[in-house]
Amino acid sequence: MTLLEPPRSQVNSVSFAGGLHKTVDDRREARSGRDMSVPGPPSPDGVLAGPPEVLEAGGLTPGLSDTSPDEGLIEDLAVEDKAVEQLAEGLLSHYLPDLQRSKQALQELTQNQVVLLDTLEQEISKFKECHSMLDINALFTEAKHYHAKLVNIRKEMLMLHEKTSKLKKRALKLQQKRQKEELEREQQREKEFEREKQLTAKPAKRTRAGCGKVWSSKDLSGPGLQISSQKSRSSLKMTLLASVVSCSRARLFTCFLRLGSQQASPLQLHTGASLTAKSHYEVLVLGGGSGGISMAARMKRKVGAENVAIVEPSETHFYQPIWTLVGAGAKPLSSSGRPTAKVIPSGVEWIKARVVDLNPDKNCIHTDDDKKISYKYLIIALGIQLDYEKIKGLPEGFAHPKIGSNYSVRTVEKTWKALQDFKEGNAIFTFPNTPVKCAGAPQKIMYLSEAYFRKTGKRPKANIIFNTSLGAIFGVKKYADALQKIIQERALTVNYKQNLIEVRADKQEAIFENLDKPGETQVISYEMLHVTPPMGPPDVLKTSPVADAAGWVDVDKDTLQHKRYPNVFGIGDCTNLPTSKTAAAVAAQSGILDRTISLIMKNQRPVKKYDGYTSCPLVTGYNRVILAEFNYNAEPLETFPFDQSKERLSMYLMKADMMPFLYWNLMLRGYWGGPAFLRKLFHLGKS
């Protein structure tokens, strides 16, 4: 397009306007021809033409008119359809492509806006998620957690290094000792050999066989053959044999006898499972806890050590009742454990394996090392199983600070650490909705923690909460009343029917379910949390023929003999006895079970009955204990001739010092069957 060429739109509009004017002019001429009788010359613009009479009548004044020259014309204007169609086609042909392009562009713009809005919403949601995830406090907490893990790993490595160094030194000393002993034995053998040479070098009167020398009683009693009482029996035999034989074959035979006698050694504490394990025992004990060791010691005296075996995989045996004081910092953890090899009765076979199957119909069991062991009598003492994993967030939550549990050797020291690190806030103690061992332990640590807070000046800043799934603080009213008084005096908060279901250790939150209103939960933040885990029978018992519907060993509550298998017996926490699961209960049960098995072995009916005796030393402070003792009917069965529901220092000393001594030195050796005889003595023979 040149500079003089008008735009296309302008040309079209001019042509359109020209056509419209032309049409109007044609219509005007036709109208003028119809209205005027005599046509005249065309009037100039703005001057109306008409007959003289009309002008004279004053209808119109010559000159400029106030009305439009087209007035009346447009009103009567008749539009041709063809022109309209042409006009419409022209408009459409001109503007339609642009309109279509505009419509398409508008649609694309709309679609782009929709996509942009969706993308924007997604980015906003991602931003919100990232913002919630990237919590600075959580990151710092996680970093502290991993730092603590690294510190603990370093400590464990140092401890392992120290232990390894000690073991190396000990091994070196043992090696040196053995070399010294071997040297001494070699020197002794040389001396004996020289003596034999001196004795055999003298001429001797031979027998007809030519291999022997006849000695008189005088020769045997002479100074050359005096044998001191300090010499071993094997040395005596060797000296006599060397004295009576002189041929080379006899000397060779003598050397073999000497070698065999030197290798013989006294019996060890217990025989090794890998070398001397048998496939059948008269009495087989499952479990090396308090009940298993006690019964093994008792059975050893009845049938002999070589006829008794214990199946137990653990290397260390723990006195667990003391862990309450370990968690409160009153006792070291090392005082609670001893090697299993040292507590198993001497001569009793230790089968170091785990039981995986019981077949009482065939009188045998199977272990995890694919061994089958049969028995004549079976004693089940497998204890109770801790199920931390039934609480969401555990046991991995123990890797965080501020949380511990006195029920595991791995977590008991974490309780003391959480107690020391406490500053201010909620100190929460829990009791699960399952049977537990030592049902008083969950609240013992609460009383000890309160005493520690008072001692360190933190008590005003501590809100102590005991959330229990039970409906009462204790099952025996006499002791429950005494504990309620302590709770009120020390301003402790106790919430009943509250069960711990989740721990958010990274946020220091505990979630509890209201057992009276299932599904209703409550979130409580904590500065310290002590967890008592859910517990249950060991997995191997749950599907075993010896278990009841709940998975516990189904025994008679009076005799502890199994209800369906007369040669099977149960003791301790793994049984369904309706009494509290404590070490004191195991001690009393061991005495009853000993008598029951003795009569069963004699084909007699058991007569001694277990009354459900159990004991719970309720530690209420660092120097106070309420000694609770009761029976099947939750009736007090107290040993001492005074009110045991009162806090006493003497009972604390018995708990902390006397009971461990009784456990290690009497109970595990099968000599402690509970305080029944003391109770009779103190109460003048009244049981």
XYZ file of C-alpha atoms in Angstrom:
687
model
C 0.000 0.000 0.000
C 1.345 3.447 -1.001
C 1.085 6.598 0.999
C -1.706 7.931 -1.288
C -3.709 4.729 -1.182
C -6.463 4.852 1.422
C -6.853 2.014 3.855
C -8.947 -0.930 2.814
C -11.526 -0.297 5.493
C -11.825 3.327 4.382
C -12.431 2.361 0.717
C -15.083 -0.100 1.691
C -16.834 2.393 3.915
C -16.779 5.017 1.103
C -18.232 2.624 -1.420
C -20.832 1.539 1.039
C -21.767 5.155 1.835
C -21.889 6.021 -1.879
C -24.265 3.211 -2.608
C -26.491 4.236 0.260
C -26.685 7.898 -0.935
C -27.467 6.739 -4.403
C -30.364 4.682 -3.235
C -31.727 7.559 -1.169
C -31.516 10.010 -4.093
C -33.401 7.607 -6.335
C -36.168 7.333 -3.799
C -36.321 11.112 -3.406
C -36.753 11.679 -7.127
C -39.543 9.153 -7.297
C -41.338 10.824 -4.431
C -40.979 14.278 -5.990
C -42.427 12.979 -9.221
C -45.467 11.631 -7.442
C -46.203 14.719 -5.263
C -45.696 17.613 -7.725
C -47.961 18.190 -10.729
C -45.466 20.260 -12.620
C -41.912 19.387 -12.341
C -39.608 22.295 -11.859
C -35.998 22.866 -11.704
C -34.184 21.397 -8.892
C -34.120 23.484 -5.814
C -30.986 24.630 -4.334
C -29.832 22.894 -1.147
C -31.899 24.038 1.791
C -34.844 25.570 -0.330
C -38.172 23.796 -0.509
C -39.918 23.723 -3.895
C -43.676 23.560 -4.231
C -46.800 25.128 -5.727
C -47.278 28.898 -5.259
C -50.539 28.395 -3.429
C -48.889 26.397 -0.820
C -46.257 28.967 -0.301
C -48.816 31.809 -0.145
C -50.925 29.931 2.389
C -48.087 30.329 4.780
C -47.582 26.648 5.090
C -43.931 27.092 4.327
C -41.704 30.082 4.156
C -39.184 30.187 1.446
C -35.616 29.991 2.579
C -33.812 27.701 5.025
C -35.965 25.040 6.596
C -35.892 24.014 10.233
C -36.627 20.422 9.355
C -34.335 17.905 7.695
C -34.699 17.642 3.939
C -34.938 13.873 4.381
C -37.671 14.031 7.002
C -40.532 11.887 5.940
C -38.368 10.310 3.357
C -36.578 7.998 5.755
C -39.809 7.050 7.448
C -41.223 5.820 4.167
C -37.893 4.351 3.046
C -38.268 0.807 1.827
C -35.069 -1.267 2.073
C -34.467 -3.831 -0.610
C -33.672 -7.333 0.599
C -31.028 -7.810 -2.009
C -29.157 -4.722 -0.841
C -29.354 -5.888 2.707
C -28.048 -9.304 1.724
C -25.241 -7.732 -0.207
C -24.472 -5.501 2.721
C -24.511 -8.422 5.139
C -22.348 -10.525 2.838
C -19.897 -7.711 2.554
C -19.736 -7.257 6.295
C -19.401 -10.974 6.921
C -16.792 -11.505 4.243
C -14.797 -8.654 5.655
C -15.088 -9.184 9.402
C -15.745 -12.926 9.759
C -12.127 -14.097 9.346
C -10.989 -11.550 11.883
C -13.775 -12.558 14.232
C -12.911 -16.238 13.852
C -9.254 -15.527 14.500
C -10.193 -13.421 17.506
C -12.496 -16.159 18.783
C -9.764 -18.786 18.380
C -7.234 -16.550 20.116
C -9.729 -15.927 22.917
C -10.322 -19.662 23.341
C -6.597 -20.323 23.467
C -6.187 -17.531 25.989
C -8.976 -18.999 28.106
C -7.401 -22.453 27.996
C -4.021 -20.994 28.900
C -5.592 -19.179 31.839
C -7.180 -22.420 33.074
C -3.859 -24.256 32.808
C -2.113 -21.368 34.502
C -4.621 -21.393 37.373
C -4.231 -25.159 37.831
C -0.463 -24.862 37.798
C -0.657 -21.995 40.263
C -2.865 -24.031 42.607
C -0.459 -26.977 42.419
C 2.502 -24.762 43.158
C 0.662 -23.231 46.103
C -0.164 -26.669 47.530
C 3.441 -27.810 47.008
C 4.663 -24.690 48.695
C 2.383 -25.311 51.641
C 3.580 -28.923 51.901
C 7.193 -27.895 51.684
C 6.591 -25.205 54.238
C 5.007 -27.698 56.622
C 7.779 -30.216 56.042
C 10.612 -27.787 56.357
C 9.949 -27.011 59.966
C 13.089 -25.505 61.353
C 12.460 -26.893 64.831
C 11.945 -30.361 63.429
C 15.177 -30.110 61.480
C 17.078 -29.030 64.568
C 15.475 -31.829 66.583
C 16.410 -34.369 63.929
C 19.953 -33.040 63.810
C 20.217 -33.296 67.594
C 18.831 -36.813 67.410
C 21.465 -37.961 64.924
C 24.157 -36.166 66.873
C 23.089 -38.024 69.993
C 23.161 -41.275 68.031
C 26.699 -40.587 66.873
C 27.760 -39.744 70.415
C 26.217 -42.978 71.702
C 27.883 -44.970 68.935
C 31.212 -43.408 69.808
C 30.697 -44.253 73.474
C 29.778 -47.823 72.592
C 32.842 -48.113 70.378
C 35.026 -46.860 73.204
C 33.405 -49.321 75.592
C 33.898 -52.146 73.103
C 37.513 -51.102 72.670
C 38.026 -51.154 76.423
C 36.321 -54.525 76.714
C 38.404 -55.876 73.844
C 41.581 -54.629 75.480
C 40.588 -56.233 78.760
C 39.736 -59.484 77.012
C 43.073 -59.452 75.219
C 44.916 -58.908 78.497
C 42.878 -61.623 80.130
C 43.520 -64.003 77.243
C 47.229 -63.235 77.439
C 47.263 -63.956 81.159
C 45.349 -67.186 80.629
C 47.769 -68.202 77.898
C 50.742 -67.468 80.109
C 49.105 -69.369 82.946
C 48.433 -72.368 80.731
C 51.981 -72.317 79.412
C 53.271 -72.223 82.951
C 51.013 -75.088 83.986
C 52.037 -77.070 80.922
C 55.688 -76.472 81.752
C 55.129 -77.623 85.312
C 53.311 -80.728 84.110
C 56.144 -81.476 81.692
C 58.690 -81.135 84.467
C 56.613 -83.408 86.654
C 56.411 -85.986 83.882
C 60.185 -85.871 83.451
C 60.686 -86.400 87.160
C 58.300 -89.351 87.158
C 59.993 -90.807 84.106
C 63.415 -90.525 85.752
C 62.055 -92.219 88.820
C 60.578 -94.998 86.712
C 63.946 -95.491 85.028
C 65.644 -95.750 88.408
C 63.113 -98.292 89.606
C 63.224 -100.399 86.465
C 67.025 -100.282 86.201
C 67.454 -102.602 89.247
C 67.566 -106.389 88.558
C 64.256 -108.002 89.157
C 63.076 -111.538 89.570
C 60.866 -112.315 86.606
C 57.814 -114.492 86.532
C 57.327 -117.336 84.088
C 55.668 -114.955 81.689
C 58.789 -112.844 81.756
C 56.841 -109.605 82.025
C 56.332 -109.145 85.723
C 58.314 -108.782 88.940
C 57.229 -110.315 92.188
C 57.231 -107.839 95.062
C 56.887 -108.601 98.700
C 54.826 -106.590 101.100
C 58.056 -105.310 102.526
C 59.091 -104.003 99.123
C 55.731 -102.271 98.650
C 56.033 -100.584 102.006
C 59.647 -99.572 101.651
C 60.813 -96.017 101.446
C 61.340 -96.220 97.721
C 57.609 -96.628 97.141
C 56.194 -94.311 99.805
C 53.374 -92.302 98.211
C 52.441 -89.011 99.847
C 48.803 -88.103 100.352
C 49.199 -85.077 98.076
C 49.725 -87.176 94.936
C 46.770 -87.842 92.727
C 45.185 -91.210 92.318
C 46.334 -91.409 88.722
C 50.003 -90.846 89.742
C 49.703 -93.681 92.270
C 48.463 -96.041 89.576
C 51.224 -95.012 87.218
C 53.958 -95.545 89.829
C 52.687 -98.984 90.802
C 52.234 -100.005 87.182
C 55.729 -98.811 86.255
C 57.127 -100.716 89.193
C 55.552 -104.060 88.317
C 56.239 -104.079 84.595
C 59.543 -104.064 82.791
C 58.892 -105.020 79.175
C 58.786 -102.327 76.457
C 55.146 -102.993 75.545
C 54.072 -102.533 79.114
C 55.964 -99.247 79.279
C 54.213 -98.012 76.135
C 50.842 -98.964 77.593
C 51.818 -97.158 80.785
C 52.483 -93.954 78.848
C 49.029 -94.088 77.259
C 47.390 -94.537 80.637
C 49.320 -91.605 82.045
C 48.250 -89.377 79.125
C 44.590 -90.277 79.604
C 44.717 -89.640 83.320
C 46.309 -86.241 82.827
C 43.541 -85.139 80.441
C 40.811 -85.994 82.913
C 39.478 -82.983 84.804
C 36.805 -82.272 87.395
C 33.226 -81.501 86.329
C 32.589 -77.971 85.070
C 29.815 -75.697 86.391
C 27.615 -77.004 83.593
C 28.272 -79.173 80.569
C 28.698 -77.597 77.170
C 25.750 -77.865 74.849
C 27.809 -78.255 71.709
C 29.774 -81.281 72.995
C 27.598 -83.205 75.400
C 24.021 -82.293 74.527
C 21.702 -85.274 74.513
C 18.424 -85.716 72.728
C 16.465 -86.868 75.797
C 16.286 -85.681 79.406
C 14.229 -86.772 82.345
C 13.444 -83.125 83.210
C 13.583 -80.417 80.546
C 13.212 -76.772 81.635
C 12.243 -74.131 79.076
C 13.548 -70.716 80.070
C 16.510 -69.529 82.114
C 14.751 -66.848 84.141
C 14.042 -66.905 87.852
C 11.506 -69.742 87.600
C 13.575 -71.865 85.224
C 16.845 -71.635 87.179
C 15.100 -72.242 90.524
C 13.318 -75.348 89.265
C 16.444 -76.690 87.574
C 18.299 -76.466 90.881
C 15.479 -78.286 92.662
C 15.185 -80.983 89.967
C 18.938 -81.551 90.028
C 18.643 -82.744 93.630
C 15.842 -85.133 92.656
C 17.019 -86.800 89.445
C 20.667 -85.784 89.143
C 22.294 -82.981 87.192
C 23.004 -85.146 84.155
C 19.269 -85.749 83.707
C 18.269 -82.077 83.731
C 18.644 -79.521 80.926
C 17.732 -75.837 80.508
C 16.891 -74.300 77.134
C 17.850 -70.609 77.228
C 19.446 -68.414 74.500
C 20.499 -65.418 76.646
C 24.075 -64.929 77.765
C 23.130 -62.786 80.776
C 20.658 -63.364 83.593
C 19.084 -60.252 85.164
C 17.450 -59.605 88.517
C 14.789 -57.354 87.039
C 13.039 -56.128 90.237
C 16.034 -53.893 90.933
C 15.501 -51.991 87.654
C 13.021 -49.711 89.425
C 15.932 -48.331 91.452
C 18.232 -48.333 88.417
C 15.786 -46.110 86.530
C 15.773 -43.687 89.461
C 19.553 -43.594 89.762
C 19.625 -45.431 93.106
C 21.393 -48.564 91.801
C 23.811 -49.233 88.918
C 22.626 -51.419 86.054
C 25.687 -53.653 86.436
C 24.407 -54.843 89.816
C 21.374 -56.459 88.184
C 23.079 -58.934 85.858
C 25.304 -61.990 85.971
C 26.458 -64.417 83.267
C 23.934 -67.164 82.656
C 26.714 -69.726 82.891
C 27.272 -68.789 86.527
C 23.648 -69.089 87.646
C 22.824 -72.385 85.935
C 23.214 -75.185 88.522
C 26.485 -77.074 88.228
C 26.301 -80.146 86.045
C 22.953 -79.174 84.508
C 22.998 -79.130 80.719
C 22.664 -75.660 79.169
C 21.110 -75.860 75.698
C 21.911 -72.442 74.305
C 19.040 -72.116 71.839
C 15.542 -70.757 71.453
C 12.407 -72.889 71.590
C 10.382 -72.662 68.379
C 7.853 -75.469 68.798
C 6.275 -77.578 71.542
C 4.791 -80.997 70.867
C 3.444 -82.310 74.187
C 1.632 -85.155 72.436
C 5.028 -86.620 71.484
C 6.873 -85.322 74.569
C 9.377 -83.280 72.603
C 10.318 -79.730 71.640
C 12.202 -78.178 68.717
C 14.816 -75.419 68.874
C 15.884 -72.782 66.386
C 19.009 -74.758 65.516
C 16.848 -77.608 64.135
C 17.284 -79.906 67.115
C 14.631 -82.157 68.557
C 14.766 -82.789 72.304
C 12.500 -85.222 74.105
C 11.641 -85.330 77.788
C 9.850 -87.233 80.489
C 8.796 -84.152 82.434
C 8.567 -80.626 81.029
C 8.663 -77.395 83.045
C 7.679 -74.265 81.104
C 9.141 -71.042 82.490
C 9.381 -68.835 79.390
C 8.345 -65.620 81.101
C 6.402 -62.771 79.493
C 6.979 -60.961 76.200
C 7.342 -57.172 75.868
C 5.376 -55.764 72.920
C 6.656 -52.208 72.512
C 5.733 -52.315 68.821
C 2.028 -52.337 69.719
C 2.443 -48.648 70.570
C 2.778 -46.614 67.373
C 6.136 -44.857 67.263
C 7.934 -47.430 69.442
C 10.472 -48.874 69.949
C 12.213 -46.507 67.501
C 11.052 -43.583 69.647
C 13.567 -44.549 72.351
C 16.288 -43.133 70.112
C 14.999 -39.690 71.102
C 15.665 -38.109 74.495
C 13.067 -37.520 77.253
C 11.687 -41.074 77.058
C 12.555 -44.296 78.888
C 11.228 -47.561 80.261
C 12.262 -49.577 83.324
C 11.105 -52.826 81.719
C 14.041 -53.373 79.359
C 17.785 -53.518 79.911
C 18.165 -51.342 76.791
C 15.913 -48.534 78.026
C 16.117 -48.508 81.828
C 19.085 -46.142 81.880
C 17.216 -43.808 79.504
C 14.680 -43.297 82.300
C 17.386 -41.992 84.608
C 18.736 -39.786 81.801
C 15.266 -38.322 81.147
C 14.839 -37.728 84.869
C 18.111 -35.834 85.067
C 17.383 -33.762 81.944
C 13.919 -32.721 83.109
C 13.469 -28.928 83.347
C 9.772 -28.103 83.429
C 6.523 -29.438 82.030
C 4.633 -32.729 82.096
C 6.212 -35.906 83.474
C 3.954 -38.734 82.253
C 3.910 -42.353 83.479
C 1.773 -45.011 81.783
C 0.144 -48.373 82.495
C -0.975 -50.490 79.472
C -4.225 -52.289 78.806
C -2.642 -55.763 79.151
C -1.336 -58.016 81.924
C 2.113 -56.884 83.063
C 4.863 -58.218 85.271
C 5.287 -56.363 88.554
C 2.143 -54.277 88.243
C 3.381 -51.807 90.854
C 6.506 -50.797 88.893
C 4.753 -48.230 86.639
C 3.800 -46.119 89.644
C 6.961 -46.811 91.666
C 9.031 -44.763 89.228
C 6.434 -41.991 89.488
C 6.922 -41.699 93.259
C 10.700 -41.848 92.884
C 10.628 -39.159 90.180
C 8.536 -36.892 92.389
C 11.026 -37.379 95.212
C 13.896 -36.580 92.844
C 12.166 -33.400 91.645
C 11.682 -32.297 95.252
C 15.300 -33.062 96.023
C 16.591 -31.040 93.038
C 14.162 -28.122 93.416
C 12.258 -28.903 90.193
C 8.999 -29.972 91.804
C 7.166 -26.608 91.413
C 7.776 -26.754 87.647
C 6.766 -30.399 87.257
C 3.244 -31.598 86.468
C 3.310 -35.314 87.294
C 0.666 -37.403 85.490
C -0.086 -41.109 85.876
C -2.281 -42.388 83.012
C -3.441 -45.919 83.723
C -5.759 -48.195 81.781
C -7.039 -49.607 85.071
C -9.944 -48.315 87.097
C -8.066 -48.170 90.415
C -4.583 -47.301 91.605
C -4.049 -50.794 93.098
C -5.962 -54.061 93.224
C -5.925 -54.512 97.021
C -8.017 -51.960 98.883
C -5.801 -51.719 101.951
C -2.783 -50.651 99.922
C -4.846 -48.642 97.429
C -6.111 -46.434 100.273
C -2.544 -45.830 101.465
C -1.417 -44.931 97.934
C -4.350 -42.572 97.403
C -3.299 -40.678 100.490
C 0.233 -40.308 99.108
C -1.144 -39.149 95.755
C -3.202 -36.419 97.409
C -0.385 -35.266 99.674
C 2.083 -34.984 96.789
C -0.401 -33.402 94.328
C -0.058 -36.122 91.710
C -2.541 -36.339 88.816
C -4.009 -39.794 88.152
C -6.195 -40.414 85.083
C -7.977 -43.763 84.889
C -8.994 -45.724 81.780
C -6.345 -43.984 79.669
C -4.314 -46.231 77.353
C -1.165 -45.104 75.529
C -1.559 -45.866 71.797
C 1.051 -43.642 70.120
C 4.250 -41.759 70.897
C 5.489 -38.907 68.701
C 8.964 -38.756 70.124
C 10.174 -36.100 67.688
C 7.437 -33.748 68.894
C 7.436 -35.011 72.505
C 3.748 -35.905 72.341
C 1.884 -38.907 73.756
C -1.549 -39.952 72.473
C -3.964 -41.724 74.817
C -7.264 -43.446 74.117
C -10.197 -43.222 76.505
C -11.180 -46.849 77.154
C -14.613 -45.771 78.357
C -15.172 -44.017 75.014
C -13.355 -46.038 72.330
C -12.038 -43.859 69.551
C -11.756 -40.759 71.700
C -8.111 -39.714 71.975
C -6.108 -37.044 73.752
C -2.709 -35.612 72.843
C -0.453 -34.593 75.753
C 2.970 -33.016 75.366
C 5.679 -34.223 77.721
C 9.037 -33.216 79.074
C 9.549 -36.747 80.388
C 7.758 -39.977 79.464
C 8.057 -43.379 81.137
C 6.463 -46.142 79.057
C 5.215 -49.421 80.455
C 4.862 -51.574 77.327
C 1.965 -53.876 76.483
C 2.866 -57.455 77.356
C 1.690 -60.916 76.453
C 2.682 -64.578 76.293
C 5.717 -65.514 74.173
C 4.929 -66.138 70.514
C 5.965 -69.789 70.743
C 3.209 -70.389 73.306
C 0.358 -68.567 71.566
C -0.251 -71.351 69.059
C 0.991 -74.198 71.243
C -1.263 -77.025 72.505
C -0.225 -76.175 76.076
C -1.756 -72.671 75.918
C -5.238 -71.488 76.760
C -7.323 -69.247 74.487
C -5.313 -66.181 75.515
C -1.942 -67.852 74.871
C -0.863 -68.476 78.491
C 0.222 -71.903 79.778
C -2.970 -73.519 81.035
C -2.144 -74.890 84.503
C -4.091 -75.801 87.602
C -4.005 -72.812 89.935
C -3.468 -75.021 92.999
C -0.806 -77.501 91.824
C 0.716 -75.752 88.731
C 0.283 -78.988 86.783
C -1.006 -78.646 83.231
C -4.718 -79.279 82.877
C -4.402 -81.619 79.845
C -0.823 -82.949 79.925
C 0.034 -84.460 83.336
C 3.821 -84.458 82.703
C 3.863 -80.750 81.801
C 4.099 -77.977 84.407
C 4.228 -74.199 84.345
C 5.700 -71.531 86.581
C 5.956 -67.768 86.587
C 4.823 -65.058 84.202
C 3.982 -67.357 81.265
C 1.147 -69.107 83.134
C -2.511 -68.166 83.458
C -2.423 -68.145 87.261
C -4.806 -65.405 88.489
C -2.238 -63.563 90.574
C 0.231 -60.754 90.099
C 3.304 -61.700 88.049
C 6.270 -61.015 90.376
C 9.531 -62.647 91.444
C 8.014 -63.192 94.901
C 5.189 -65.167 93.290
C 7.738 -67.289 91.401
C 9.565 -68.079 94.647
C 6.364 -69.277 96.303
C 5.364 -71.238 93.193
C 8.740 -72.993 93.022
C 8.218 -74.557 96.453
C 4.734 -75.781 95.531
C 5.812 -77.071 92.127
C 8.742 -78.928 93.679
C 6.358 -80.894 95.876
C 3.887 -81.409 93.025
C 6.509 -82.937 90.713
C 7.918 -85.093 93.523
C 4.511 -86.686 94.079
C 3.833 -87.027 90.336
C 7.147 -88.895 89.952
C 5.936 -91.284 92.649
C 2.569 -91.719 90.889
C 0.861 -89.919 93.738
C -1.658 -87.109 93.666
C -0.421 -83.601 94.606
C -1.799 -82.325 97.878
C 0.064 -79.061 98.504
C -1.853 -76.078 97.109
C -0.618 -72.681 95.994
C -2.639 -69.879 97.604
C -1.655 -67.248 95.021
C 0.850 -65.527 97.284
C 2.612 -62.589 95.654
C 4.419 -59.523 96.872
C 4.935 -56.017 95.548
C 7.324 -53.685 97.392
C 5.779 -50.324 96.460
C 8.728 -47.930 96.479
C 7.344 -44.492 97.396
C 10.667 -42.702 97.840
C 14.405 -43.140 98.038
C 14.076 -44.515 101.575
C 10.453 -45.638 101.909
C 8.507 -48.739 100.840
C 4.995 -50.064 101.354
C 5.328 -53.861 101.316
C 2.158 -55.237 99.724
C 1.567 -58.985 100.122
C -1.674 -60.697 99.113
C -3.237 -63.883 97.713
C -5.585 -65.006 94.950
C -8.542 -63.208 96.548
C -6.664 -59.879 96.740
C -6.590 -60.239 100.530
C -3.522 -59.054 102.481
C -1.194 -61.942 103.349
C 1.433 -60.064 105.302
C 4.594 -61.630 106.697
C 5.529 -59.203 109.456
C 3.546 -58.540 112.656
C 2.951 -54.843 111.860
C 0.910 -52.761 109.432
C 2.714 -53.101 106.109
C 0.530 -50.470 104.417
C 2.643 -47.755 106.031
C 5.814 -46.393 104.451
C 8.867 -47.803 106.222
C 12.630 -47.441 105.908
C 13.135 -51.056 106.985
C 11.058 -52.280 104.039
C 13.107 -50.131 101.648
C 16.350 -51.651 102.927
C 14.857 -55.100 102.492
C 13.835 -54.243 98.911
C 17.159 -52.658 97.954
C 19.619 -54.975 99.693
C 18.126 -58.051 101.342
C 15.945 -59.294 98.476
C 18.769 -59.281 95.895
C 20.882 -61.311 98.315
C 18.077 -63.842 98.797
C 17.591 -64.035 95.034
C 21.180 -64.733 94.028
C 22.154 -66.951 96.959
C 19.000 -68.839 97.906
C 16.218 -68.628 95.336
C 18.283 -69.438 92.221
C 19.831 -72.350 94.111
C 16.433 -73.774 94.952
C 16.447 -72.983 98.669
C 13.916 -70.145 98.853
C 10.218 -70.889 98.478
C 8.810 -67.673 99.849
C 8.262 -66.329 103.376
C 5.430 -68.667 104.383
C 7.437 -70.223 107.232
C 8.390 -66.749 108.507
C 4.776 -65.664 108.386
C 3.772 -68.637 110.494
C 6.564 -67.897 112.931
C 5.736 -64.202 113.274
C 2.022 -64.898 113.591
C 2.412 -67.715 116.090
C 1.570 -70.477 113.670
C -1.464 -68.772 112.141
C -1.350 -68.838 108.348
